[in-house]
mmCIF file with all atom_site columns, C-alpha atoms in Angstrom:
data_model
loop_
_atom_site.group_PDB
_atom_site.id
_atom_site.type_symbol
_atom_site.label_atom_id
_atom_site.label_alt_id
_atom_site.label_comp_id
_atom_site.label_asym_id
_atom_site.label_entity_id
_atom_site.label_seq_id
_atom_site.pdbx_PDB_ins_code
_atom_site.Cartn_x
_atom_site.Cartn_y
_atom_site.Cartn_z
_atom_site.occupancy
_atom_site.B_iso_or_equiv
_atom_site.pdbx_formal_charge
_atom_site.auth_seq_id
_atom_site.auth_comp_id
_atom_site.auth_asym_id
_atom_site.auth_atom_id
_atom_site.pdbx_PDB_model_num
ATOM 1   C CA . MET A 1 1   ? -0.371  -6.491  20.552  1.00 79.00 ? 24  MET A CA 1
ATOM 2   C CA . ILE A 1 2   ? 2.252   -8.879  19.133  1.00 81.00 ? 25  ILE A CA 1
ATOM 3   C CA . ARG A 1 3   ? -0.255  -11.728 19.276  1.00 84.00 ? 26  ARG A CA 1
ATOM 4   C CA . ARG A 1 4   ? -2.875  -9.637  17.446  1.00 81.00 ? 27  ARG A CA 1
ATOM 5   C CA . LEU A 1 5   ? -0.349  -8.696  14.765  1.00 76.00 ? 28  LEU A CA 1
ATOM 6   C CA . GLY A 1 6   ? 0.576   -12.369 14.373  1.00 80.00 ? 29  GLY A CA 1
ATOM 7   C CA . ARG A 1 7   ? -3.082  -13.338 13.872  1.00 78.00 ? 30  ARG A CA 1
ATOM 8   C CA . ALA A 1 8   ? -3.517  -10.575 11.295  1.00 75.00 ? 31  ALA A CA 1
ATOM 9   C CA . VAL A 1 9   ? -0.447  -11.664 9.327   1.00 78.00 ? 32  VAL A CA 1
ATOM 10  C CA . ARG A 1 10  ? -1.555  -15.317 9.391   1.00 79.00 ? 33  ARG A CA 1
ATOM 11  C CA . LEU A 1 11  ? -4.846  -14.245 7.757   1.00 75.00 ? 34  LEU A CA 1
ATOM 12  C CA . TRP A 1 12  ? -2.856  -12.688 4.898   1.00 74.00 ? 35  TRP A CA 1
ATOM 13  C CA . PHE A 1 13  ? -1.464  -16.077 3.965   1.00 77.00 ? 36  PHE A CA 1
ATOM 14  C CA . SER A 1 14  ? -4.540  -18.188 4.689   1.00 75.00 ? 37  SER A CA 1
ATOM 15  C CA . PRO A 1 15  ? -7.562  -16.200 3.514   1.00 71.00 ? 38  PRO A CA 1
ATOM 16  C CA . GLY A 1 16  ? -9.674  -19.369 3.761   1.00 74.00 ? 39  GLY A CA 1
ATOM 17  C CA . ARG A 1 17  ? -9.725  -18.725 7.509   1.00 75.00 ? 40  ARG A CA 1
ATOM 18  C CA . LEU A 1 18  ? -11.859 -15.654 6.784   1.00 74.00 ? 41  LEU A CA 1
ATOM 19  C CA . ARG A 1 19  ? -14.781 -18.029 6.276   1.00 75.00 ? 42  ARG A CA 1
ATOM 20  C CA . ASP A 1 20  ? -14.959 -18.302 10.061  1.00 77.00 ? 43  ASP A CA 1
ATOM 21  C CA . ALA A 1 21  ? -15.715 -14.561 10.255  1.00 75.00 ? 44  ALA A CA 1
ATOM 22  C CA . GLY A 1 22  ? -19.164 -14.946 8.712   1.00 79.00 ? 45  GLY A CA 1
ATOM 23  C CA . PRO A 1 23  ? -21.139 -15.876 5.604   1.00 80.00 ? 46  PRO A CA 1
ATOM 24  C CA . GLN A 1 24  ? -19.856 -15.276 2.096   1.00 83.00 ? 47  GLN A CA 1
ATOM 25  C CA . PRO A 1 25  ? -20.747 -11.731 0.974   1.00 83.00 ? 48  PRO A CA 1
ATOM 26  C CA . ASP A 1 26  ? -22.077 -11.073 -2.497  1.00 87.00 ? 49  ASP A CA 1
ATOM 27  C CA . TYR A 1 27  ? -19.176 -12.067 -4.761  1.00 86.00 ? 50  TYR A CA 1
ATOM 28  C CA . ARG A 1 28  ? -19.310 -8.676  -6.502  1.00 93.00 ? 51  ARG A CA 1
ATOM 29  C CA . PHE A 1 29  ? -18.235 -6.999  -3.263  1.00 91.00 ? 52  PHE A CA 1
ATOM 30  C CA . SER A 1 30  ? -15.397 -9.466  -2.752  1.00 88.00 ? 53  SER A CA 1
ATOM 31  C CA . LEU A 1 31  ? -14.242 -8.900  -6.326  1.00 92.00 ? 54  LEU A CA 1
ATOM 32  C CA . ALA A 1 32  ? -14.426 -5.122  -5.860  1.00 93.00 ? 55  ALA A CA 1
ATOM 33  C CA . ASN A 1 33  ? -12.337 -5.503  -2.711  1.00 90.00 ? 56  ASN A CA 1
ATOM 34  C CA . GLU A 1 34  ? -9.807  -7.520  -4.709  1.00 92.00 ? 57  GLU A CA 1
ATOM 35  C CA . ARG A 1 35  ? -9.677  -4.884  -7.468  1.00 95.00 ? 58  ARG A CA 1
ATOM 36  C CA . THR A 1 36  ? -8.980  -2.240  -4.832  1.00 94.00 ? 59  THR A CA 1
ATOM 37  C CA . PHE A 1 37  ? -6.191  -4.428  -3.446  1.00 93.00 ? 60  PHE A CA 1
ATOM 38  C CA . LEU A 1 38  ? -4.688  -4.749  -6.923  1.00 96.00 ? 61  LEU A CA 1
ATOM 39  C CA . ALA A 1 39  ? -4.866  -0.971  -7.409  1.00 95.00 ? 62  ALA A CA 1
ATOM 40  C CA . TRP A 1 40  ? -2.877  -0.526  -4.182  1.00 94.00 ? 63  TRP A CA 1
ATOM 41  C CA . ILE A 1 41  ? -0.324  -3.067  -5.407  1.00 96.00 ? 64  ILE A CA 1
ATOM 42  C CA . ARG A 1 42  ? 0.019   -1.128  -8.676  1.00 96.00 ? 65  ARG A CA 1
ATOM 43  C CA . THR A 1 43  ? 0.584   2.023   -6.632  1.00 94.00 ? 66  THR A CA 1
ATOM 44  C CA . ALA A 1 44  ? 3.249   0.253   -4.587  1.00 95.00 ? 67  ALA A CA 1
ATOM 45  C CA . LEU A 1 45  ? 4.973   -0.943  -7.765  1.00 97.00 ? 68  LEU A CA 1
ATOM 46  C CA . ALA A 1 46  ? 4.880   2.590   -9.201  1.00 95.00 ? 69  ALA A CA 1
ATOM 47  C CA . LEU A 1 47  ? 6.502   3.951   -6.040  1.00 94.00 ? 70  LEU A CA 1
ATOM 48  C CA . VAL A 1 48  ? 9.221   1.298   -6.209  1.00 96.00 ? 71  VAL A CA 1
ATOM 49  C CA . ALA A 1 49  ? 9.784   2.092   -9.895  1.00 96.00 ? 72  ALA A CA 1
ATOM 50  C CA . GLY A 1 50  ? 9.940   5.797   -9.049  1.00 92.00 ? 73  GLY A CA 1
ATOM 51  C CA . GLY A 1 51  ? 12.549  5.150   -6.375  1.00 93.00 ? 74  GLY A CA 1
ATOM 52  C CA . LEU A 1 52  ? 14.652  3.159   -8.815  1.00 95.00 ? 75  LEU A CA 1
ATOM 53  C CA . ALA A 1 53  ? 14.235  5.839   -11.484 1.00 92.00 ? 76  ALA A CA 1
ATOM 54  C CA . VAL A 1 54  ? 15.377  8.590   -9.114  1.00 88.00 ? 77  VAL A CA 1
ATOM 55  C CA . ASP A 1 55  ? 18.439  6.578   -8.172  1.00 91.00 ? 78  ASP A CA 1
ATOM 56  C CA . GLN A 1 56  ? 19.363  5.665   -11.740 1.00 92.00 ? 79  GLN A CA 1
ATOM 57  C CA . PHE A 1 57  ? 18.365  8.681   -13.815 1.00 87.00 ? 80  PHE A CA 1
ATOM 58  C CA . LEU A 1 58  ? 18.671  11.801  -11.659 1.00 83.00 ? 81  LEU A CA 1
ATOM 59  C CA . THR A 1 59  ? 22.441  11.539  -11.621 1.00 83.00 ? 82  THR A CA 1
ATOM 60  C CA . ARG A 1 60  ? 22.891  15.321  -11.536 1.00 80.00 ? 83  ARG A CA 1
ATOM 61  C CA . LEU A 1 61  ? 21.524  15.327  -8.000  1.00 78.00 ? 84  LEU A CA 1
ATOM 62  C CA . GLY A 1 62  ? 23.940  14.986  -5.152  1.00 81.00 ? 85  GLY A CA 1
ATOM 63  C CA . THR A 1 63  ? 24.353  11.447  -3.922  1.00 87.00 ? 86  THR A CA 1
ATOM 64  C CA . GLY A 1 64  ? 22.759  12.240  -0.563  1.00 88.00 ? 87  GLY A CA 1
ATOM 65  C CA . ALA A 1 65  ? 19.639  13.875  -2.001  1.00 82.00 ? 88  ALA A CA 1
ATOM 66  C CA . ARG A 1 66  ? 19.232  11.195  -4.663  1.00 86.00 ? 89  ARG A CA 1
ATOM 67  C CA . THR A 1 67  ? 19.631  8.377   -2.149  1.00 91.00 ? 90  THR A CA 1
ATOM 68  C CA . ALA A 1 68  ? 17.258  9.986   0.359   1.00 88.00 ? 91  ALA A CA 1
ATOM 69  C CA . ILE A 1 69  ? 14.504  10.484  -2.223  1.00 87.00 ? 92  ILE A CA 1
ATOM 70  C CA . ALA A 1 70  ? 14.992  7.003   -3.687  1.00 92.00 ? 93  ALA A CA 1
ATOM 71  C CA . VAL A 1 71  ? 14.917  5.313   -0.273  1.00 94.00 ? 94  VAL A CA 1
ATOM 72  C CA . ALA A 1 72  ? 11.825  7.293   0.760   1.00 90.00 ? 95  ALA A CA 1
ATOM 73  C CA . LEU A 1 73  ? 9.985   6.191   -2.394  1.00 91.00 ? 96  LEU A CA 1
ATOM 74  C CA . LEU A 1 74  ? 11.119  2.569   -2.011  1.00 95.00 ? 97  LEU A CA 1
ATOM 75  C CA . LEU A 1 75  ? 10.058  2.428   1.633   1.00 95.00 ? 98  LEU A CA 1
ATOM 76  C CA . THR A 1 76  ? 6.715   4.038   0.827   1.00 92.00 ? 99  THR A CA 1
ATOM 77  C CA . GLY A 1 77  ? 6.180   1.398   -1.864  1.00 95.00 ? 100 GLY A CA 1
ATOM 78  C CA . ALA A 1 78  ? 6.900   -1.358  0.652   1.00 96.00 ? 101 ALA A CA 1
ATOM 79  C CA . VAL A 1 79  ? 4.523   0.149   3.215   1.00 94.00 ? 102 VAL A CA 1
ATOM 80  C CA . CYS A 1 80  ? 1.847   0.552   0.536   1.00 95.00 ? 103 CYS A CA 1
ATOM 81  C CA . ALA A 1 81  ? 2.110   -3.129  -0.436  1.00 95.00 ? 104 ALA A CA 1
ATOM 82  C CA . VAL A 1 82  ? 1.811   -4.304  3.173   1.00 94.00 ? 105 VAL A CA 1
ATOM 83  C CA . ARG A 1 83  ? -1.047  -1.893  3.814   1.00 93.00 ? 106 ARG A CA 1
ATOM 84  C CA . ALA A 1 84  ? -2.844  -3.201  0.721   1.00 94.00 ? 107 ALA A CA 1
ATOM 85  C CA . VAL A 1 85  ? -3.068  -6.763  1.974   1.00 92.00 ? 108 VAL A CA 1
ATOM 86  C CA . HIS A 1 86  ? -3.930  -5.649  5.505   1.00 91.00 ? 109 HIS A CA 1
ATOM 87  C CA . HIS A 1 87  ? -6.773  -3.461  4.236   1.00 92.00 ? 110 HIS A CA 1
ATOM 88  C CA . TRP A 1 88  ? -8.040  -6.240  1.944   1.00 91.00 ? 111 TRP A CA 1
ATOM 89  C CA . VAL A 1 89  ? -8.332  -8.626  4.913   1.00 90.00 ? 112 VAL A CA 1
ATOM 90  C CA . ARG A 1 90  ? -9.982  -6.006  7.127   1.00 90.00 ? 113 ARG A CA 1
ATOM 91  C CA . CYS A 1 91  ? -12.578 -5.184  4.449   1.00 92.00 ? 114 CYS A CA 1
ATOM 92  C CA . GLU A 1 92  ? -13.289 -8.830  3.660   1.00 90.00 ? 115 GLU A CA 1
ATOM 93  C CA . ARG A 1 93  ? -13.790 -9.591  7.359   1.00 89.00 ? 116 ARG A CA 1
ATOM 94  C CA . ALA A 1 94  ? -16.062 -6.549  7.821   1.00 92.00 ? 117 ALA A CA 1
ATOM 95  C CA . MET A 1 95  ? -18.221 -7.575  4.845   1.00 92.00 ? 118 MET A CA 1
ATOM 96  C CA . ARG A 1 96  ? -18.583 -11.098 6.234   1.00 91.00 ? 119 ARG A CA 1
ATOM 97  C CA . ARG A 1 97  ? -19.594 -9.731  9.638   1.00 91.00 ? 120 ARG A CA 1
ATOM 98  C CA . GLY A 1 98  ? -22.041 -7.220  8.177   1.00 92.00 ? 121 GLY A CA 1
ATOM 99  C CA . GLU A 1 99  ? -20.058 -4.325  9.667   1.00 93.00 ? 122 GLU A CA 1
ATOM 100 C CA . ASP A 1 100 ? -19.176 -0.961  8.184   1.00 93.00 ? 123 ASP A CA 1
ATOM 101 C CA . LEU A 1 101 ? -16.037 -1.037  6.082   1.00 91.00 ? 124 LEU A CA 1
ATOM 102 C CA . PRO A 1 102 ? -12.997 0.128   8.044   1.00 92.00 ? 125 PRO A CA 1
ATOM 103 C CA . ALA A 1 103 ? -12.002 3.758   7.697   1.00 91.00 ? 126 ALA A CA 1
ATOM 104 C CA . SER A 1 104 ? -8.447  4.500   6.678   1.00 89.00 ? 127 SER A CA 1
ATOM 105 C CA . ARG A 1 105 ? -6.259  7.591   6.723   1.00 91.00 ? 128 ARG A CA 1
ATOM 106 C CA . PHE A 1 106 ? -3.639  5.857   4.599   1.00 90.00 ? 129 PHE A CA 1
ATOM 107 C CA . PRO A 1 107 ? -4.915  7.108   1.197   1.00 90.00 ? 130 PRO A CA 1
ATOM 108 C CA . ALA A 1 108 ? -4.716  10.731  2.389   1.00 93.00 ? 131 ALA A CA 1
ATOM 109 C CA . ALA A 1 109 ? -1.272  10.202  3.941   1.00 91.00 ? 132 ALA A CA 1
ATOM 110 C CA . LEU A 1 110 ? -0.031  8.515   0.772   1.00 88.00 ? 133 LEU A CA 1
ATOM 111 C CA . ALA A 1 111 ? -1.390  11.311  -1.430  1.00 91.00 ? 134 ALA A CA 1
ATOM 112 C CA . VAL A 1 112 ? 0.166   14.054  0.708   1.00 92.00 ? 135 VAL A CA 1
ATOM 113 C CA . GLY A 1 113 ? 3.460   12.151  0.965   1.00 85.00 ? 136 GLY A CA 1
ATOM 114 C CA . THR A 1 114 ? 3.610   11.541  -2.776  1.00 84.00 ? 137 THR A CA 1
ATOM 115 C CA . GLY A 1 115 ? 2.816   15.188  -3.479  1.00 89.00 ? 138 GLY A CA 1
ATOM 116 C CA . LEU A 1 116 ? 5.547   16.337  -1.098  1.00 87.00 ? 139 LEU A CA 1
ATOM 117 C CA . ALA A 1 117 ? 8.036   13.917  -2.673  1.00 80.00 ? 140 ALA A CA 1
ATOM 118 C CA . ALA A 1 118 ? 7.170   15.256  -6.121  1.00 83.00 ? 141 ALA A CA 1
ATOM 119 C CA . LEU A 1 119 ? 7.632   18.845  -4.937  1.00 88.00 ? 142 LEU A CA 1
ATOM 120 C CA . LEU A 1 120 ? 10.963  17.889  -3.371  1.00 80.00 ? 143 LEU A CA 1
ATOM 121 C CA . VAL A 1 121 ? 12.186  16.346  -6.627  1.00 76.00 ? 144 VAL A CA 1
ATOM 122 C CA . VAL A 1 122 ? 11.029  19.423  -8.579  1.00 83.00 ? 145 VAL A CA 1
ATOM 123 C CA . ALA A 1 123 ? 12.813  21.731  -6.131  1.00 83.00 ? 146 ALA A CA 1
ATOM 124 C CA . VAL A 1 124 ? 16.039  19.744  -6.263  1.00 75.00 ? 147 VAL A CA 1
ATOM 125 C CA . VAL A 1 125 ? 15.981  19.574  -10.081 1.00 74.00 ? 148 VAL A CA 1
ATOM 126 C CA . VAL A 1 126 ? 15.241  23.299  -10.434 1.00 82.00 ? 149 VAL A CA 1
ATOM 127 C CA . LEU A 1 127 ? 17.839  24.335  -7.843  1.00 78.00 ? 150 LEU A CA 1
ATOM 128 C CA . ASP A 1 128 ? 20.454  22.074  -9.408  1.00 68.00 ? 151 ASP A CA 1
ATOM 129 C CA . GLY A 1 129 ? 20.360  24.213  -12.564 1.00 61.00 ? 152 GLY A CA 1
ATOM 130 C CA . PRO A 1 130 ? 20.854  23.269  -16.197 1.00 61.00 ? 153 PRO A CA 1
ATOM 131 C CA . ALA A 1 131 ? 22.773  20.194  -17.309 1.00 57.00 ? 154 ALA A CA 1
ATOM 132 C CA . ARG A 1 132 ? 26.506  20.679  -17.385 1.00 53.00 ? 155 ARG A CA 1
#
């Protein structure tokens, strides 16, 4: 398992090695895969920005709640960024091999997690009451 993870991470930093996986797919598919990767990176950046915003601007929240929400958003942003590059490599390899694109539960998990985080922030803000 460690060896497989190491090979996967090496592909992230040397995408030229993907050429060994098969012939070049239609460039439009590779560019679409790259646009999807960039959309995931934008999502990761938005989560990081949200974590920083919670920490800096929701000062009425208790320190524990504010820190917990901020850390959860920051960690989710980090996971999203790593998942983005991993999914990009998996899709590029599948296209070169003529295989089906890999299925992923991550978008659903991210959507549910983000929705729950938003509901948590709403609940904490509403329960905290008006500004003093």
